[in-house]
């Protein structure tokens, strides 16, 4: 059943398109990425690997990220964020019906 | 699960067969290297084509034996795909081989040169022109059937659907030179057309071969093609092809063909058609064999009617067909899937009594059933029993276990298993992956879930999207739980 459910998600073209379509980036994000367009999935992978690279996870509680200045500028400016929120925070940079380009 | 008879599968040759023979030597037939010697004989099988040829057509063409040593051309002899360059290169090769022939007689292997030119990306017209050029310049060379097969295969591999003029031209040349097409010709052409995804053209080509040249495909080619059609086209196309060939040249579907058809309709969950086919089969006087029964059993499993497998099994016994390992595995799978674990376990003993030893597949099917029934600990017991009997669990077993354990909320055991899997570099299947990620998120182990995500990407188990979506939805779920 779970296998089937996962397949349904992957086969849902709208959801997949939402994830992989390139979108124009806002100012702070553009600075971070060094490029003007990226997909939501690509953005997530980039930020997550940035967090790992810089070792920003809190040593006592790995679920919490201590933001550095670059991350703060991008993600609400909070000093700390929960790893669980990351997809939601990134989603805010990708509004639903924006100037999508193909 | 139900297996298709060996003869029907598109055969993969063992790797040693594909090795190129050592350059510039005679064909060494030594006892220690029979495979390599065989590999060097049918020259026209080299290149993009050789992995797909059936063993039967291999035997058929084990003829070309080289008496004078052949000068093997390196595969990259032609740098450009232009005809004029190729002609010039050939002339210089010819000249140098003549010079050296005083000391040791060397003959140019024109067929492999032709193949090399085709591999360099020549058009099919150029290939024919080059063949003509070679036959004019080199007096010792006269194009044989394999030369035309090379040209034929090359033109069949071109990605130009709807246009089989190139293949027909090669065929025409063959016939002009008193080399009527053999079943091998049909086999090569059909397989190359299918690998270029030109099934409709293959259909047309078979029709031309059967009607104009009276060289209908043999059983291997026919069944291969029916299988290919079943995979890529609608059922009515397949039936049109079968009936067309039957009325034109009297090629009838055999038991293997029916097995393929029944398998295909069961995959499409078309029970009524499968039943009709069984009737047709009985009317044409075929007696179902073990493979067919296995296919029927598998069909019932895909149709979520695992209960029926027992009836098929009993029928088999009545007809005196001896069940094989695949039968028992399908049986156990079907029973487990429909939740009749007691009976599945009973068959585990029956099969041992009858001389078929349960293997990894059997145990994996059983474990799957245990988890369906919520008996996670029994499944772990099965793993121990399996190890005790000398069956090594494979990737599929581990994935089944991981998924089951995570869904049964035995996360610590699941993580232990996940550790084993990562240590040996196994891939995660999407079901197991999403179950694991969800279980981790539920326990608020978000960073672990992220590292599972990383592993899934790193080990290339899943495409990015398929790995990200379960993570995102599980995190959403976590938020809801917290709120």
XYZ file of C-alpha atoms in Angstrom:
585
model
C 0.000 0.000 0.000
C 2.738 2.418 0.897
C 4.532 1.530 -2.296
C 1.444 2.403 -4.228
C 0.975 5.648 -2.311
C 4.534 6.736 -3.043
C 4.025 5.990 -6.701
C 0.885 8.089 -6.748
C 2.786 11.038 -5.354
C 5.513 10.710 -7.931
C 2.944 10.304 -10.661
C 1.122 13.442 -9.667
C 2.398 15.707 -12.403
C 1.360 18.963 -10.805
C 3.244 18.259 -7.595
C 6.308 17.161 -9.482
C 6.142 20.192 -11.743
C 5.898 22.394 -8.671
C 9.133 20.901 -7.452
C 11.249 20.805 -10.549
C 10.138 23.806 -12.611
C 12.607 26.628 -12.618
C 11.393 29.776 -10.927
C 12.790 33.294 -10.803
C 14.434 33.950 -7.467
C 13.969 36.840 -5.100
C 16.877 39.155 -4.236
C 18.421 37.535 -1.140
C 18.005 34.042 -2.537
C 19.604 35.069 -5.805
C 22.634 36.318 -3.940
C 22.955 33.059 -2.026
C 22.580 30.808 -5.034
C 24.594 32.895 -7.414
C 22.049 32.267 -10.115
C 18.726 33.828 -10.990
C 16.619 30.697 -11.473
C 16.362 27.411 -9.623
C 13.749 24.781 -8.865
C 12.339 24.388 -5.377
C 13.960 20.975 -5.081
C 17.311 22.311 -6.211
C 17.039 25.144 -3.716
C 16.322 22.731 -0.869
C 19.226 20.490 -1.749
C 21.562 23.488 -2.002
C 20.587 24.959 1.355
C 20.723 21.581 3.104
C 24.166 20.858 1.749
C 25.229 24.397 2.794
C 24.087 23.637 6.340
C 26.019 20.373 6.378
C 29.095 21.944 4.842
C 29.317 24.712 7.398
C 28.318 22.439 10.281
C 25.473 24.713 11.332
C 23.472 22.044 13.108
C 23.363 22.565 16.858
C 25.730 20.029 18.441
C 23.418 19.329 21.366
C 20.264 19.001 19.310
C 20.819 18.073 15.726
C 17.272 19.019 14.802
C 18.053 22.691 15.245
C 20.113 24.820 12.921
C 22.014 27.867 14.132
C 21.711 30.293 11.248
C 24.697 32.225 10.046
C 24.267 35.658 8.475
C 23.742 34.323 5.019
C 20.961 31.988 6.107
C 19.363 34.629 8.285
C 19.051 36.956 5.358
C 17.170 34.339 3.471
C 15.019 32.537 6.011
C 12.988 35.009 8.083
C 16.030 36.360 9.952
C 15.547 34.097 12.961
C 18.730 33.119 14.825
C 17.672 29.486 14.982
C 15.384 27.328 12.910
C 14.148 23.815 13.170
C 15.227 21.408 10.515
C 11.632 20.274 10.225
C 10.558 23.743 9.098
C 13.077 23.989 6.314
C 10.841 22.786 3.462
C 8.075 25.181 4.523
C 10.451 28.123 4.774
C 11.817 27.430 1.350
C 8.342 27.057 -0.028
C 7.641 30.659 0.924
C 10.171 31.775 -1.635
C 8.266 29.899 -4.302
C 4.753 31.362 -4.466
C 2.107 29.282 -6.130
C 1.292 31.206 -9.303
C 4.248 33.426 -9.936
C 6.080 34.341 -13.066
C 7.081 30.754 -13.805
C 9.233 30.357 -16.791
C 9.815 27.132 -18.639
C 6.713 -15.176 -8.990
C 5.714 -16.563 -12.336
C 8.578 -16.820 -14.686
C 8.631 -16.888 -18.402
C 10.373 -19.806 -20.053
C 13.991 -19.316 -20.766
C 13.571 -19.504 -24.492
C 11.260 -16.532 -24.444
C 13.385 -14.136 -22.525
C 15.488 -11.807 -24.564
C 18.682 -13.571 -23.911
C 21.621 -11.828 -22.407
C 24.822 -13.502 -23.397
C 27.375 -14.160 -20.712
C 29.867 -11.369 -20.648
C 32.912 -13.331 -21.797
C 31.192 -13.864 -25.116
C 31.275 -10.184 -25.814
C 35.002 -9.815 -25.504
C 36.682 -8.903 -28.699
C 39.048 -11.532 -29.952
C 42.714 -10.657 -29.695
C 43.674 -8.453 -32.578
C 45.494 -9.812 -35.585
C 45.564 -13.488 -34.762
C 44.084 -16.642 -36.056
C 41.014 -17.963 -34.366
C 42.422 -19.978 -31.521
C 40.193 -22.817 -30.548
C 41.771 -24.080 -27.398
C 40.075 -26.129 -24.768
C 40.633 -23.575 -22.081
C 39.011 -20.725 -23.931
C 35.974 -22.105 -25.659
C 33.904 -19.019 -24.954
C 36.289 -16.595 -26.411
C 36.766 -18.706 -29.484
C 33.034 -18.828 -29.999
C 32.847 -15.100 -29.506
C 35.285 -14.438 -32.269
C 33.481 -16.473 -34.864
C 30.254 -14.731 -35.768
C 31.718 -11.448 -36.735
C 28.536 -9.658 -37.687
C 27.299 -9.868 -34.155
C 29.793 -7.390 -32.899
C 28.917 -3.809 -32.128
C 25.719 -2.536 -30.703
C 23.852 -5.625 -31.582
C 25.487 -8.599 -29.986
C 23.966 -8.543 -26.541
C 20.516 -9.174 -27.869
C 20.891 -12.132 -30.145
C 19.354 -15.412 -29.195
C 21.582 -18.410 -28.670
C 19.789 -20.233 -31.433
C 20.783 -17.750 -34.086
C 24.258 -17.916 -32.717
C 24.551 -21.601 -33.385
C 23.047 -21.184 -36.764
C 25.814 -18.945 -37.933
C 28.822 -20.617 -36.434
C 30.241 -21.122 -39.861
C 32.807 -18.531 -40.823
C 36.125 -20.172 -40.167
C 39.166 -18.239 -41.181
C 41.824 -20.229 -42.950
C 44.318 -17.468 -43.774
C 44.908 -15.128 -40.872
C 42.679 -12.108 -40.896
C 43.977 -8.649 -40.307
C 41.658 -7.397 -37.645
C 40.907 -3.763 -37.994
C 40.760 -1.756 -34.795
C 37.257 -0.536 -34.055
C 38.285 3.090 -34.362
C 39.834 2.738 -37.782
C 37.484 5.273 -39.312
C 37.589 8.723 -37.797
C 34.920 10.277 -39.983
C 31.568 9.161 -41.251
C 32.227 10.401 -44.764
C 32.291 7.894 -47.574
C 35.257 9.456 -49.382
C 37.436 9.317 -46.253
C 36.497 5.718 -45.635
C 37.343 4.744 -49.204
C 40.730 6.428 -48.943
C 41.497 4.728 -45.632
C 40.501 1.385 -47.068
C 42.736 1.790 -50.093
C 45.753 2.582 -47.946
C 45.006 -0.380 -45.666
C 44.744 -2.611 -48.689
C 48.053 -1.375 -49.997
C 49.865 -1.971 -46.730
C 48.382 -5.440 -46.380
C 49.599 -6.342 -49.883
C 53.082 -5.167 -49.004
C 53.252 -7.215 -45.856
C 51.778 -10.247 -47.538
C 55.146 -11.260 -48.935
C 56.418 -12.330 -45.536
C 53.153 -13.373 -43.937
C 49.959 -13.610 -45.899
C 47.390 -11.289 -44.387
C 43.867 -10.828 -45.590
C 41.821 -7.805 -44.718
C 38.698 -8.572 -42.733
C 36.318 -6.577 -44.848
C 33.260 -7.363 -42.773
C 34.720 -5.923 -39.619
C 35.857 -2.897 -41.625
C 32.286 -2.505 -42.797
C 31.050 -2.799 -39.235
C 33.569 -0.201 -38.113
C 32.406 2.175 -40.827
C 28.786 1.645 -39.738
C 29.747 2.278 -36.118
C 31.391 5.528 -37.145
C 27.908 6.760 -37.982
C 27.688 6.272 -41.719
C 24.340 6.496 -43.453
C 22.937 3.262 -44.829
C 23.467 4.440 -48.419
C 27.132 5.072 -47.671
C 27.467 1.653 -46.038
C 26.170 -0.027 -49.186
C 28.430 2.084 -51.389
C 31.424 1.230 -49.195
C 30.624 -2.471 -49.405
C 30.486 -2.154 -53.180
C 33.795 -0.295 -53.220
C 35.473 -2.995 -51.111
C 34.213 -5.800 -53.310
C 35.621 -4.028 -56.383
C 39.044 -3.238 -54.908
C 39.802 -6.380 -52.939
C 39.588 -9.330 -55.289
C 39.675 -11.888 -52.512
C 36.583 -10.422 -50.933
C 33.122 -11.167 -52.120
C 30.263 -10.009 -49.935
C 28.667 -12.890 -48.085
C 25.511 -13.112 -46.072
C 27.122 -11.560 -42.996
C 28.187 -8.491 -44.991
C 24.601 -7.870 -45.984
C 23.458 -8.593 -42.451
C 25.746 -5.836 -41.201
C 24.216 -3.368 -43.635
C 20.730 -4.594 -42.802
C 21.204 -4.322 -39.053
C 22.761 -0.904 -39.467
C 19.838 0.452 -41.428
C 17.387 -1.125 -38.984
C 19.076 0.633 -36.089
C 18.602 4.064 -37.667
C 16.011 6.098 -35.818
C 13.686 6.785 -38.720
C 10.298 5.261 -37.913
C 8.028 4.510 -40.826
C 10.815 4.168 -43.358
C 12.129 0.673 -44.009
C 13.467 1.431 -47.491
C 17.066 1.051 -46.263
C 16.392 -2.392 -44.827
C 14.541 -3.415 -47.966
C 17.438 -2.250 -50.118
C 19.873 -4.383 -48.146
C 17.481 -7.297 -48.478
C 17.175 -6.704 -52.233
C 20.960 -6.711 -52.626
C 21.141 -9.998 -50.765
C 18.608 -11.617 -53.048
C 20.291 -10.227 -56.170
C 23.529 -11.930 -55.128
C 21.823 -15.294 -54.771
C 21.749 -15.206 -51.005
C 18.131 -15.780 -50.057
C 17.246 -14.516 -46.575
C 17.326 -17.089 -43.804
C 15.495 -17.088 -40.475
C 18.628 -15.459 -39.083
C 18.035 -12.478 -41.367
C 14.562 -12.034 -39.953
C 15.864 -12.416 -36.420
C 18.595 -9.810 -36.800
C 16.327 -7.313 -38.500
C 13.481 -7.703 -36.025
C 15.704 -7.416 -32.987
C 17.469 -4.341 -34.304
C 14.200 -2.696 -35.315
C 12.779 -3.389 -31.874
C 15.815 -1.984 -30.123
C 15.339 1.197 -32.171
C 11.694 1.182 -31.000
C 10.372 0.639 -34.503
C 7.894 -2.163 -33.806
C 5.516 -1.116 -36.584
C 8.363 -1.255 -39.086
C 9.350 -4.676 -37.798
C 5.758 -5.804 -38.389
C 5.957 -4.548 -41.968
C 9.376 -6.098 -42.505
C 8.212 -9.507 -41.311
C 5.262 -9.279 -43.673
C 7.561 -8.511 -46.625
C 9.941 -11.309 -45.692
C 7.165 -13.861 -45.344
C 5.172 -12.917 -48.411
C 7.787 -11.960 -50.977
C 10.783 -13.985 -49.863
C 9.014 -16.883 -48.144
C 11.326 -16.597 -45.162
C 8.932 -16.380 -42.232
C 10.383 -15.835 -38.778
C 11.195 -18.906 -36.711
C 9.650 -19.594 -33.334
C 12.309 -17.647 -31.417
C 11.979 -14.507 -33.483
C 8.210 -14.796 -33.557
C 7.872 -15.123 -29.799
C 10.413 -12.415 -29.141
C 8.474 -10.075 -31.350
C 5.095 -10.971 -29.852
C 6.518 -10.239 -26.425
C 7.877 -6.914 -27.609
C 4.538 -6.014 -29.172
C 2.708 -6.926 -25.981
C 4.937 -4.562 -24.067
C 4.638 -1.603 -26.387
C 1.403 -1.858 -28.335
C -2.255 -2.500 -27.687
C -3.623 -6.009 -27.543
C -5.533 -5.591 -30.785
C -2.290 -4.811 -32.626
C -0.819 -8.044 -31.305
C -3.843 -10.035 -32.396
C -3.782 -8.383 -35.831
C -0.158 -9.371 -36.227
C -0.753 -12.959 -35.145
C -3.808 -13.500 -37.319
C -2.191 -11.693 -40.267
C 0.851 -13.936 -40.173
C -1.305 -16.993 -39.679
C -3.483 -16.336 -42.707
C -0.564 -15.241 -44.901
C 2.018 -17.959 -44.305
C 0.457 -20.249 -41.729
C 2.719 -19.399 -38.808
C 0.761 -20.432 -35.766
C 1.213 -19.310 -32.200
C 2.683 -22.048 -30.016
C 2.481 -22.733 -26.309
C 5.171 -20.179 -25.561
C 3.273 -17.524 -27.494
C 0.149 -18.250 -25.492
C 2.124 -18.028 -22.268
C 3.389 -14.612 -23.327
C -0.104 -13.468 -24.242
C -1.655 -14.681 -21.006
C 1.101 -13.013 -19.042
C 0.512 -9.768 -20.903
C -3.266 -9.730 -20.379
C -2.829 -10.586 -16.704
C -0.498 -7.659 -16.326
C -3.265 -5.529 -17.776
C -5.643 -7.080 -15.213
C -7.872 -8.388 -17.966
C -9.214 -11.592 -16.445
C -11.900 -12.226 -19.039
C -9.400 -12.167 -21.888
C -7.079 -14.500 -19.985
C -9.877 -17.000 -19.510
C -10.762 -16.785 -23.192
C -7.133 -17.401 -24.127
C -7.075 -20.491 -21.932
C -10.097 -21.784 -23.862
C -8.411 -21.051 -27.203
C -5.323 -22.818 -25.972
C -7.267 -25.948 -25.095
C -9.081 -25.841 -28.447
C -5.825 -25.733 -30.400
C -4.723 -28.863 -28.619
C -1.998 -27.554 -26.362
C -1.469 -29.024 -22.941
C -0.445 -26.404 -20.399
C 3.034 -26.907 -18.994
C 4.604 -25.792 -15.761
C 5.505 -22.356 -17.113
C 1.966 -21.676 -18.190
C 0.571 -22.703 -14.831
C 3.104 -20.435 -13.151
C 1.987 -17.583 -15.363
C -1.654 -18.207 -14.480
C -0.808 -18.260 -10.793
C 1.097 -15.036 -11.121
C -1.868 -13.578 -12.955
C -4.143 -14.345 -10.031
C -1.630 -12.726 -7.692
C -1.537 -9.503 -9.712
C -5.318 -9.495 -9.803
C -5.348 -9.603 -5.994
C -6.949 -13.011 -5.993
C -4.258 -14.880 -4.164
C -6.852 -17.353 -2.905
C -7.175 -18.924 -6.321
C -3.577 -20.143 -6.461
C -4.492 -23.260 -4.487
C -7.031 -24.215 -7.135
C -4.410 -23.810 -9.863
C -1.979 -25.873 -7.840
C -4.525 -28.675 -7.424
C -5.303 -28.602 -11.138
C -1.599 -28.914 -11.875
C -1.324 -31.955 -9.679
C -4.391 -33.496 -11.324
C -2.881 -33.027 -14.767
C 0.342 -34.566 -13.610
C 2.498 -31.482 -14.125
C 5.341 -31.399 -11.645
C 5.486 -28.024 -9.842
C 8.893 -26.339 -9.746
C 10.456 -23.846 -7.392
C 8.813 -20.917 -9.147
C 5.420 -22.543 -8.684
C 5.933 -22.898 -4.968
C 7.283 -19.393 -4.633
C 4.278 -17.993 -6.460
C 2.010 -20.119 -4.325
C 3.575 -18.863 -1.110
C 3.476 -15.306 -2.413
C -0.191 -15.523 -3.346
C -1.198 -17.064 -0.051
C 0.836 -14.547 1.939
C -0.647 -11.702 -0.031
C -4.180 -12.841 0.724
C -3.307 -13.260 4.375
C -3.464 -17.062 4.646
C -0.207 -17.416 6.503
C -0.918 -20.826 8.002
C -1.341 -22.332 4.593
C 1.708 -20.522 3.250
C 3.794 -21.970 6.067
C 2.325 -25.396 5.363
C 3.501 -25.176 1.781
C 6.957 -24.300 3.009
C 7.087 -27.819 4.466
C 5.396 -29.434 1.488
C 7.887 -27.994 -0.939
C 10.811 -29.222 1.131
C 9.292 -32.697 1.199
C 8.973 -32.658 -2.556
C 12.580 -31.730 -3.052
C 12.317 -28.007 -3.738
C 14.205 -25.965 -1.202
C 12.807 -22.596 -0.216
C 15.094 -19.781 -1.304
C 15.406 -16.085 -0.611
C 12.351 -15.290 -2.698
C 10.188 -17.716 -0.719
C 11.232 -16.265 2.586
C 10.822 -12.696 1.408
C 7.274 -13.452 0.290
C 6.554 -15.037 3.659
C 7.953 -12.074 5.567
C 5.826 -9.770 3.486
C 2.764 -11.766 4.506
C 3.767 -11.705 8.165
C 3.988 -7.933 8.134
C 0.640 -7.673 6.433
C -0.802 -9.601 9.329
C 1.063 -7.405 11.804
C 3.318 -10.230 12.998
C 6.590 -8.321 12.878
C 8.366 -10.523 15.387
C 7.457 -13.668 13.453
C 9.020 -12.085 10.408
C 12.257 -11.556 12.310
C 12.114 -15.192 13.373
C 11.845 -16.109 9.717
C 15.009 -14.121 9.052
C 16.837 -16.226 11.620
C 15.442 -19.437 10.183
C 16.461 -18.310 6.753
C 20.023 -17.627 7.840
C 20.129 -20.981 9.608
C 19.138 -22.733 6.406
C 21.874 -21.018 4.473
C 19.795 -18.559 2.443
C 21.379 -15.160 2.248
C 18.863 -12.319 2.408
C 19.111 -9.933 -0.517
C 18.289 -6.291 -1.088
C 14.622 -7.084 -1.566
C 14.471 -9.008 1.714
C 16.052 -6.155 3.608
C 13.709 -3.629 2.051
C 10.692 -5.759 2.936
C 11.926 -6.101 6.502
C 12.720 -2.415 6.822
C 9.331 -1.362 5.547
C 7.533 -3.849 7.751
C 9.458 -2.946 10.885
C 8.980 0.775 10.386
C 5.286 0.376 9.812
C 4.957 -1.894 12.814
C 6.661 0.888 14.822
C 9.640 -1.238 15.821
C 11.939 1.598 14.880
C 15.022 0.518 16.851
C 15.165 -2.799 14.978
C 14.504 -0.901 11.788
C 17.410 1.462 12.383
C 19.650 -1.506 13.135
C 18.671 -3.010 9.815
C 19.132 0.318 8.062
C 22.650 0.444 9.453
C 23.365 -2.980 7.978
C 21.977 -1.861 4.636
C 24.016 1.323 4.453
C 27.145 -0.562 5.478
C 26.808 -2.899 2.527
C 25.696 -0.108 0.180
C 22.236 -1.488 -0.571
C 19.655 0.598 -2.291
C 16.409 1.636 -0.669
C 13.110 0.987 -2.371
C 10.565 3.741 -2.338
C 8.163 1.909 0.000
C 10.819 1.151 2.568
C 12.250 4.645 2.248
C 9.019 6.484 2.881
C 8.098 4.166 5.752
C 11.462 4.805 7.379
C 11.333 8.565 6.912
C 7.802 8.723 8.257
C 8.690 6.614 11.282
C 11.720 8.800 12.033
C 9.730 12.001 11.753
C 7.034 10.610 13.979
C 9.658 10.117 16.670
C 10.960 13.644 16.086
C 14.284 12.349 14.769
C 14.391 14.918 12.010
C 18.118 15.000 11.446
C 18.159 11.205 11.054
C 15.411 11.534 8.488
C 17.554 14.065 6.651
C 20.500 11.711 6.651
C 18.296 8.930 5.240
C 17.327 11.400 2.531
C 21.008 12.028 1.860
C 21.710 8.302 1.687
C 18.856 7.755 -0.755
C 20.300 10.391 -3.073
C 23.877 9.290 -2.576
C 23.189 5.620 -3.292
C 21.026 6.638 -6.245
C 18.155 4.568 -4.850
C 15.524 7.061 -5.818
C 15.219 10.060 -8.089
C 15.412 13.407 -6.272
C 11.700 14.088 -6.462
C 10.723 10.652 -5.166
C 13.100 11.113 -2.241
C 12.025 14.660 -1.403
C 8.252 14.284 -1.455
C 7.997 11.688 1.352
C 10.354 13.795 3.477
C 8.290 16.914 2.963
C 4.975 15.225 3.668
C 6.352 13.489 6.767
C 7.610 16.796 8.127
C 4.197 18.297 7.498
C 2.722 15.407 9.459
C 5.119 16.089 12.330
C 3.998 19.698 12.454
C 0.401 18.564 12.723
C 1.229 16.162 15.552
C 3.037 18.926 17.446
C 0.306 21.477 16.974
